[in-house]
Coordinates of C-alpha atoms and ligand atoms in Angstrom, one line a residue:
M1 CA -9.7 -23.9 -0.4
D2 CA -8.9 -24.7 -3.7
K3 CA -5.5 -26.1 -4.4
G4 CA -3.9 -26.8 -7.9
E5 CA -0.2 -27.7 -8.8
N6 CA 0.2 -23.4 -9.0
Y7 CA -2.1 -22.7 -6.5
E8 CA -4.0 -22.5 -3.2
V9 CA -6.3 -19.8 -3.6
K10 CA -10.5 -20.0 -1.9
D11 CA -12.9 -21.3 -4.6
I12 CA -10.9 -21.5 -8.1
S13 CA -15.0 -21.0 -9.7
L14 CA -15.4 -17.0 -8.8
A15 CA -11.8 -16.8 -11.8
E16 CA -15.0 -15.2 -13.7
Q17 CA -15.6 -12.2 -12.0
G18 CA -12.3 -12.4 -11.4
R19 CA -11.6 -11.7 -15.1
K20 CA -14.2 -9.3 -15.6
N21 CA -12.5 -6.7 -12.4
I22 CA -9.7 -7.3 -14.1
A23 CA -10.5 -6.1 -17.2
L24 CA -12.6 -3.2 -15.4
A25 CA -8.6 -2.3 -14.1
E26 CA -7.6 -2.9 -17.4
E27 CA -10.0 0.2 -17.8
M28 CA -8.3 2.6 -15.8
M29 CA -5.2 1.9 -15.2
G30 CA -3.9 3.4 -18.9
A31 CA -0.5 4.3 -17.9
L32 CA 0.6 0.4 -16.8
M33 CA -1.3 -0.2 -20.2
K34 CA 1.1 1.6 -22.2
V35 CA 4.1 0.1 -20.1
R36 CA 2.7 -3.8 -20.5
E37 CA 2.3 -2.8 -24.6
R38 CA 6.6 -2.3 -24.1
F39 CA 7.6 -4.7 -22.9
E40 CA 5.4 -7.1 -25.0
K41 CA 7.3 -6.0 -27.2
E42 CA 11.3 -5.8 -25.4
K43 CA 10.5 -8.2 -23.3
P44 CA 13.3 -6.9 -20.4
L45 CA 12.2 -9.4 -17.7
E46 CA 13.4 -11.9 -19.9
G47 CA 14.4 -14.5 -17.5
Q48 CA 13.3 -12.6 -14.1
T49 CA 11.9 -15.0 -12.0
V50 CA 9.4 -12.3 -10.0
G51 CA 8.8 -13.0 -6.5
L52 CA 5.9 -10.7 -4.6
A53 CA 3.7 -10.5 -1.8
L54 CA 1.6 -7.8 -2.5
H55 CA -2.1 -6.9 -2.0
V56 CA -3.9 -9.9 -4.4
T57 CA -6.0 -6.9 -6.1
K58 CA -7.5 -6.9 -8.9
E59 CA -4.9 -3.7 -10.0
T60 CA -2.0 -5.6 -8.8
A61 CA -3.2 -8.9 -11.5
V62 CA -2.7 -6.1 -14.2
L63 CA 0.8 -6.0 -12.9
V64 CA 1.0 -9.4 -13.0
R65 CA -0.1 -9.6 -16.5
T66 CA 2.7 -6.7 -17.1
L67 CA 5.5 -8.5 -15.5
I68 CA 5.2 -11.8 -17.5
A69 CA 3.9 -9.6 -20.3
G70 CA 7.5 -8.3 -19.9
G71 CA 9.0 -11.8 -20.3
A72 CA 9.2 -13.0 -16.7
K73 CA 7.8 -15.5 -13.9
V74 CA 5.9 -15.0 -11.7
S75 CA 4.8 -15.6 -7.8
I76 CA 2.7 -14.4 -6.2
T77 CA 1.1 -13.6 -1.9
G78 CA -0.6 -11.6 -0.1
C79 CA 0.8 -9.5 2.4
N80 CA -2.3 -8.6 4.6
P81 CA -3.9 -11.7 5.4
L82 CA -7.4 -9.7 4.8
S83 CA -6.5 -8.0 2.6
T84 CA -6.2 -10.8 -0.1
Q85 CA -9.6 -10.6 -3.0
D86 CA -10.9 -13.9 -4.1
D87 CA -11.8 -13.7 -6.9
V88 CA -9.0 -12.3 -8.3
A89 CA -6.6 -14.8 -7.0
A90 CA -8.9 -16.8 -8.1
A91 CA -8.4 -15.6 -12.3
L92 CA -5.3 -15.7 -11.9
A93 CA -4.7 -19.2 -10.8
E94 CA -6.6 -19.7 -13.7
E95 CA -4.0 -18.0 -16.1
G96 CA -1.3 -20.2 -14.6
V97 CA 0.0 -17.8 -12.3
N98 CA 1.6 -19.5 -9.5
V99 CA -0.7 -17.6 -6.4
Y100 CA -1.2 -18.7 -2.7
A101 CA -3.7 -16.5 -1.4
Y102 CA -7.0 -15.8 0.0
K103 CA -8.9 -13.2 2.0
G104 CA -8.3 -14.2 5.5
E105 CA -4.8 -16.1 5.9
S106 CA -4.3 -18.1 9.7
N107 CA -0.3 -16.4 10.0
E108 CA 0.7 -19.7 10.1
D109 CA -1.1 -20.4 6.2
Y110 CA 0.2 -16.5 5.9
Y111 CA 4.3 -17.6 6.2
R112 CA 3.4 -21.0 4.2
Y113 CA 2.7 -18.8 0.9
I114 CA 5.8 -16.6 1.4
G115 CA 8.0 -20.2 1.3
Y116 CA 6.5 -20.7 -1.9
I117 CA 7.2 -17.8 -3.4
I118 CA 11.1 -18.3 -1.6
D119 CA 10.6 -21.8 -3.2
S120 CA 11.0 -20.0 -6.4
R121 CA 13.4 -18.9 -5.8
P122 CA 13.1 -15.3 -7.1
T123 CA 16.1 -12.7 -8.8
I124 CA 13.9 -10.0 -7.8
T125 CA 11.3 -9.5 -4.9
I126 CA 8.2 -6.9 -4.8
D127 CA 7.4 -6.5 -1.3
D128 CA 4.5 -4.4 0.3
G129 CA 5.9 -3.9 3.6
L130 CA 9.0 -6.4 3.4
D131 CA 7.9 -9.6 5.3
L132 CA 9.4 -11.1 2.0
V133 CA 12.7 -9.5 1.6
T134 CA 12.2 -9.9 6.2
K135 CA 11.6 -13.8 5.4
I136 CA 15.3 -13.9 2.5
H137 CA 17.1 -12.3 4.8
T138 CA 16.5 -14.1 7.8
D139 CA 16.2 -17.2 7.0
H140 CA 16.8 -18.0 3.2
P141 CA 20.7 -16.5 2.6
D142 CA 21.1 -18.8 0.2
L143 CA 18.7 -17.6 -2.1
I144 CA 20.6 -14.1 -1.8
P145 CA 24.0 -14.3 -4.4
G146 CA 20.8 -14.9 -6.9
I147 CA 19.0 -12.0 -5.9
I148 CA 19.5 -9.3 -8.8
G149 CA 17.6 -5.9 -6.4
G150 CA 14.2 -6.1 -5.1
C151 CA 10.7 -3.7 -4.7
E152 CA 8.9 -2.1 -1.8
E153 CA 6.1 0.0 -2.4
T154 CA 4.7 1.5 1.1
T155 CA 6.5 3.7 3.2
T156 CA 6.6 1.1 6.7
G157 CA 8.1 -1.2 4.0
V158 CA 10.9 1.4 3.4
I159 CA 11.2 2.9 6.3
R160 CA 12.1 -0.5 7.5
L161 CA 14.6 -0.8 4.8
H162 CA 16.6 1.4 6.2
A163 CA 16.8 0.3 8.6
M164 CA 18.0 -2.1 7.3
V165 CA 21.3 -0.3 6.0
D166 CA 21.4 0.8 9.1
D167 CA 21.7 -1.8 10.8
K168 CA 24.3 -2.9 7.7
A169 CA 21.9 -6.0 6.9
L170 CA 21.0 -4.8 3.3
K171 CA 22.7 -7.6 1.1
Y172 CA 21.0 -6.4 -2.1
P173 CA 19.7 -3.3 -3.9
M174 CA 16.1 -2.0 -3.1
V175 CA 14.3 0.6 -5.5
A176 CA 12.0 2.2 -2.7
V177 CA 8.8 2.7 -5.4
N178 CA 7.5 4.7 -2.5
D179 CA 9.5 7.2 -3.5
N180 CA 8.7 8.1 -6.8
K181 CA 6.3 11.5 -6.5
T182 CA 3.6 9.5 -9.0
K183 CA 3.2 7.1 -6.3
H184 CA 3.5 8.8 -2.5
L185 CA 1.6 12.6 -4.1
L186 CA -0.9 9.9 -6.1
D187 CA -1.8 6.7 -4.1
N188 CA -0.9 7.8 -0.7
Y189 CA -2.7 11.2 -0.5
Y190 CA -6.1 10.3 -3.0
G191 CA -6.1 6.3 -2.7
T192 CA -5.5 6.2 1.8
G193 CA -7.9 9.4 1.2
Q194 CA -10.4 7.6 -0.4
S195 CA -9.8 4.2 0.2
T196 CA -9.5 4.8 4.4
M197 CA -13.9 6.0 3.8
D198 CA -14.4 4.0 1.4
G199 CA -13.8 1.7 4.4
I200 CA -15.2 2.8 6.7
L201 CA -18.5 3.6 5.1
R202 CA -18.8 -0.2 3.7
A203 CA -17.8 -1.7 7.0
T204 CA -20.2 0.8 9.5
N205 CA -22.7 2.6 7.5
L206 CA -21.9 5.5 9.1
L207 CA -23.0 9.2 9.1
I208 CA -19.8 11.1 8.7
A209 CA -21.2 14.3 8.8
G210 CA -20.8 16.1 12.6
K211 CA -19.0 13.4 13.6
T212 CA -15.7 14.6 14.9
F213 CA -13.3 12.3 12.8
V214 CA -9.7 12.2 15.0
V215 CA -7.3 11.0 12.3
G216 CA -3.4 10.1 13.4
G217 CA -0.7 10.6 11.5
Y218 CA 0.0 13.7 9.3
G219 CA 2.0 12.3 6.8
D220 CA 0.9 11.9 2.5
C221 CA -1.8 9.1 4.2
G222 CA -3.3 10.8 6.9
K223 CA -4.0 13.9 4.6
G224 CA -5.6 12.4 1.8
V225 CA -7.4 10.5 5.0
A226 CA -8.1 13.8 6.1
L227 CA -9.1 16.2 3.5
R228 CA -11.9 13.2 2.0
A229 CA -12.8 13.4 6.0
K230 CA -13.1 16.4 5.7
G231 CA -15.4 16.2 2.9
L232 CA -18.0 14.6 3.9
G233 CA -18.9 16.7 6.2
A234 CA -16.7 16.1 9.1
N235 CA -15.1 18.0 11.9
V236 CA -11.7 16.8 11.2
V237 CA -9.2 16.4 14.8
V238 CA -5.0 15.4 13.4
T239 CA -2.5 13.8 16.5
E240 CA 1.6 13.5 15.3
V241 CA 4.1 13.6 17.0
D242 CA 6.5 15.5 14.1
P243 CA 5.7 19.4 14.8
F244 CA 6.6 20.1 10.5
R245 CA 3.4 18.3 10.3
A246 CA 1.2 19.7 13.3
L247 CA 1.7 22.6 11.8
Q248 CA 0.6 21.9 8.0
A249 CA -2.1 19.9 10.6
S250 CA -3.0 23.0 11.4
L251 CA -2.7 25.9 8.9
D252 CA -4.8 23.1 6.9
G253 CA -7.5 24.1 8.8
Y254 CA -7.8 21.6 11.1
R255 CA -7.8 21.1 15.3
V256 CA -4.1 19.6 16.6
L257 CA -4.3 17.8 19.8
P258 CA -2.5 14.8 21.3
M259 CA -4.3 12.0 21.6
N260 CA -4.8 12.3 25.3
E261 CA -7.5 15.3 24.2
A262 CA -8.2 13.7 21.5
A263 CA -9.0 10.2 23.3
K264 CA -12.4 12.5 24.6
T265 CA -14.3 13.9 22.3
G266 CA -13.1 11.9 19.1
D267 CA -16.5 10.3 17.4
I268 CA -14.4 8.2 14.3
F269 CA -10.4 7.8 15.1
L270 CA -8.6 6.7 12.7
T271 CA -4.3 5.4 12.8
V272 CA -2.3 6.4 9.9
T273 CA 0.9 6.5 11.1
G274 CA 3.3 3.3 10.6
D275 CA 4.1 2.7 14.1
K276 CA 2.7 1.1 17.4
N277 CA 0.2 2.3 20.1
V278 CA -1.5 4.6 18.7
I279 CA -3.9 4.4 19.9
T280 CA -3.5 2.6 24.2
M281 CA -6.1 1.1 26.2
D282 CA -5.4 4.3 28.0
H283 CA -6.9 6.7 25.1
V284 CA -9.4 3.8 25.1
K285 CA -10.9 4.2 28.2
L286 CA -10.8 8.0 27.5
M287 CA -13.3 7.3 25.0
K288 CA -17.0 7.8 24.3
S289 CA -19.2 4.8 24.5
G290 CA -20.1 3.2 20.7
A291 CA -16.3 5.2 20.0
V292 CA -15.0 3.6 16.2
L293 CA -11.8 2.5 15.1
A294 CA -10.0 1.8 12.4
N295 CA -6.4 1.9 11.2
S296 CA -5.0 2.0 7.7
G297 CA -1.9 1.4 8.2
H298 CA 0.4 -1.2 7.1
F299 CA 0.5 -3.3 9.9
D300 CA -2.5 -3.8 12.8
V301 CA -0.1 -2.9 15.4
E302 CA -1.5 1.1 15.5
I303 CA -4.5 0.1 18.1
D304 CA -3.6 -1.9 21.0
K305 CA -6.0 -5.1 20.1
S306 CA -4.1 -7.2 22.3
A307 CA -4.9 -5.1 25.4
L308 CA -8.6 -3.9 24.2
E309 CA -9.9 -7.7 24.1
K310 CA -8.0 -8.9 27.3
D311 CA -10.1 -5.9 28.8
S312 CA -13.4 -6.6 27.0
K313 CA -16.0 -8.8 25.9
K314 CA -16.2 -8.3 21.4
T315 CA -19.1 -9.5 19.4
R316 CA -18.6 -9.6 15.5
V317 CA -22.3 -7.0 14.8
R318 CA -21.2 -6.7 10.9
P319 CA -18.6 -8.2 8.6
Y320 CA -15.6 -6.0 10.0
M321 CA -17.0 -4.0 12.0
D322 CA -16.6 -5.6 15.5
R323 CA -17.8 -4.5 19.4
Y324 CA -16.0 -4.8 22.7
D325 CA -17.2 -4.3 25.9
M326 CA -15.0 -3.2 29.0
S327 CA -15.5 -3.8 32.2
S328 CA -16.2 -0.1 33.1
G329 CA -19.8 -0.4 31.1
K330 CA -18.4 1.4 28.1
H331 CA -18.6 -0.5 24.1
I332 CA -16.3 0.7 21.4
Y333 CA -16.0 -0.8 17.8
L334 CA -13.3 -2.1 16.1
L335 CA -13.0 -1.6 12.1
A336 CA -11.3 -4.8 10.3
E337 CA -9.2 -6.1 13.1
G338 CA -7.5 -3.5 13.5
R339 CA -6.4 -4.3 10.6
L340 CA -5.6 -1.9 6.6
V341 CA -9.5 -0.9 6.7
N342 CA -8.9 0.2 3.4
L343 CA -8.3 -3.2 2.7
G344 CA -9.7 -5.1 4.6
A345 CA -13.4 -3.9 4.3
A346 CA -13.1 -2.3 1.5
E347 CA -10.9 -3.1 -2.5
G348 CA -7.9 -0.2 -1.1
H349 CA -7.5 2.2 -3.7
P350 CA -8.6 2.7 -6.7
S351 CA -7.2 1.5 -10.2
E352 CA -6.2 4.7 -11.4
V353 CA -4.1 5.7 -8.8
M354 CA -2.2 2.5 -8.9
S355 CA -1.4 3.0 -12.5
T356 CA 1.2 5.1 -11.9
S357 CA 1.8 3.1 -8.7
F358 CA 2.2 0.0 -10.8
C359 CA 4.0 1.3 -13.2
G360 CA 6.4 2.4 -10.8
Q361 CA 7.3 -1.1 -10.3
S362 CA 7.4 -2.2 -13.6
L363 CA 10.2 0.1 -14.4
A364 CA 11.9 -0.8 -11.4
C365 CA 12.5 -4.8 -11.9
E366 CA 13.7 -3.3 -15.6
Y367 CA 15.9 -1.2 -14.2
L368 CA 17.3 -3.5 -12.2
V369 CA 18.2 -5.3 -15.1
K370 CA 19.9 -2.8 -16.7
N371 CA 22.0 -1.8 -13.8
K372 CA 22.3 -5.6 -12.8
G373 CA 25.8 -6.1 -11.0
K374 CA 26.0 -1.7 -11.2
L375 CA 24.2 -1.5 -7.8
E376 CA 25.3 -1.5 -4.3
N377 CA 23.4 -3.2 -1.2
R378 CA 21.4 0.2 -1.2
V379 CA 17.9 2.0 -0.8
Y380 CA 17.8 4.2 -4.8
V381 CA 14.9 6.1 -6.1
L382 CA 13.8 6.0 -9.3
P383 CA 15.5 8.3 -10.9
E384 CA 13.4 11.6 -12.1
E385 CA 13.4 10.5 -16.2
I386 CA 11.7 7.8 -15.0
D387 CA 8.8 9.1 -12.9
K388 CA 8.3 12.0 -15.1
K389 CA 7.4 9.8 -17.6
I390 CA 4.6 7.6 -15.8
A391 CA 2.8 10.7 -15.0
E392 CA 4.0 11.7 -18.7
L393 CA 2.4 8.5 -19.5
Q394 CA -0.8 8.7 -17.6
L395 CA -1.8 12.6 -18.5
E396 CA -1.5 11.5 -21.5
A397 CA -4.5 8.5 -20.6
M398 CA -6.4 10.9 -19.1
G399 CA -6.1 12.6 -22.3
I400 CA -5.1 15.7 -20.3
V401 CA -2.4 18.8 -21.7
H402 CA -0.1 20.1 -20.3
D403 CA 2.4 23.0 -20.8
N404 CA 5.5 22.9 -21.5
L405 CA 8.9 25.4 -21.0
T406 CA 8.9 28.0 -24.1
N407 CA 13.1 27.8 -24.7
E408 CA 13.1 31.7 -22.9
Q409 CA 11.2 30.9 -19.8
E410 CA 14.1 27.6 -20.1
K411 CA 16.4 30.2 -20.6
Y412 CA 15.1 32.5 -18.0
L413 CA 15.2 29.8 -15.5
H414 CA 18.9 29.0 -15.5
E415 CA 19.9 33.1 -15.5
W416 CA 20.3 34.3 -12.1
K417 CA 21.4 38.3 -13.4
E418 CA 18.1 39.2 -14.9
G419 CA 16.5 41.2 -11.7
T420 CA 13.7 44.3 -12.0
Ligands
LIG501 N1 -2.6 -1.0 -1.9 C1 -3.6 -0.4 -1.9 N2 -4.2 0.1 -2.1 C2 -4.1 -1.9 -3.7 C3 -4.5 -1.7 -4.1 N3 -5.9 -1.4 -4.7 N4 -4.3 -2.8 -4.9 C4 -3.1 -3.2 -4.0 N5 -2.1 -2.6 -3.5 C5 -3.0 -1.8 -2.5

């Protein structure tokens, strides 16, 4: 590990590669770069200290530079022990950013680094999965009066925020960035779809065509994964607890089965539900020998790894592929230790979709500053105009022109008397 005054990273000599990767991401993140240009002039985050627990990727580095351009002081750590890109962390460290993260963090280091972010006394928190908010609320409530608000990136974190509100436990305002259309309709769907297949392919190099590919969960992320698996020629099976989503999956052309049945037919299993024990040892026992299991949900709880570890002998066959030989004589493969396969075995979502997600983060910080003292301790969604502006910026960056309503059409939409 390399340590300096402002960092703890795997290898500081990787910084040059990190800078090249960040430059590539900046080229693809046109909308976020437009926000940065404005932030440089207006400095809306002057005087703020932003503490981040986000996947430390080249895209996140573009966000960090944008927050700094807006006048903020920034400290960052990861939000998953396997997702840090060490070259990016090194580049940020060399730029003087407070960064504490490496790929393959122990649980102890993971929480020690969150402690360093808390030590920076953030006035705004940015989370992906809510670990930073949780730690502040449970162990450092003294910090709360100085915090103007926080932003949450992902579905799992937003679900937890609502649980905090229900418990009357939330003590500062939070913006659910995940609930922006320019986040969940793009990042969750196209981002998770592509990056999950990327992770599975990099980990295994398996042929997807002709395989039975079981997707556990048909939310925005599961929908994206099912679509891309189908695109590669898989026979897709969906498992789902929500009747509307199960119906959608069926009408989208997928076979819908309970996991008990799907377990018997699947070659590849991918969980992305946000809940625990979606695949248990009982399911694993029903599976074909050689089945491949992976997860793209935020936490590594969707596949019951500890039960698997009790009953089997584990062998690492490739960097992100472990073989579990069970007492029954059968074996299965688990990818990326059951953690987010798209960030563990690949590089997460492509820059283009992270551009709109992270416009959401930057503009949520600005929103918190503008509304300082006026917000309640609850979960906010950014106003529709901000979300629309993000979409416009990204369309512009991609050179796409869209239509606008004519005056006549606009008027018609507010009319109720005109009929057949
Ligand atoms: N979440 C999923 N993909 C990501 C990426 N590339 N950067 C940061 N967070 C992510």
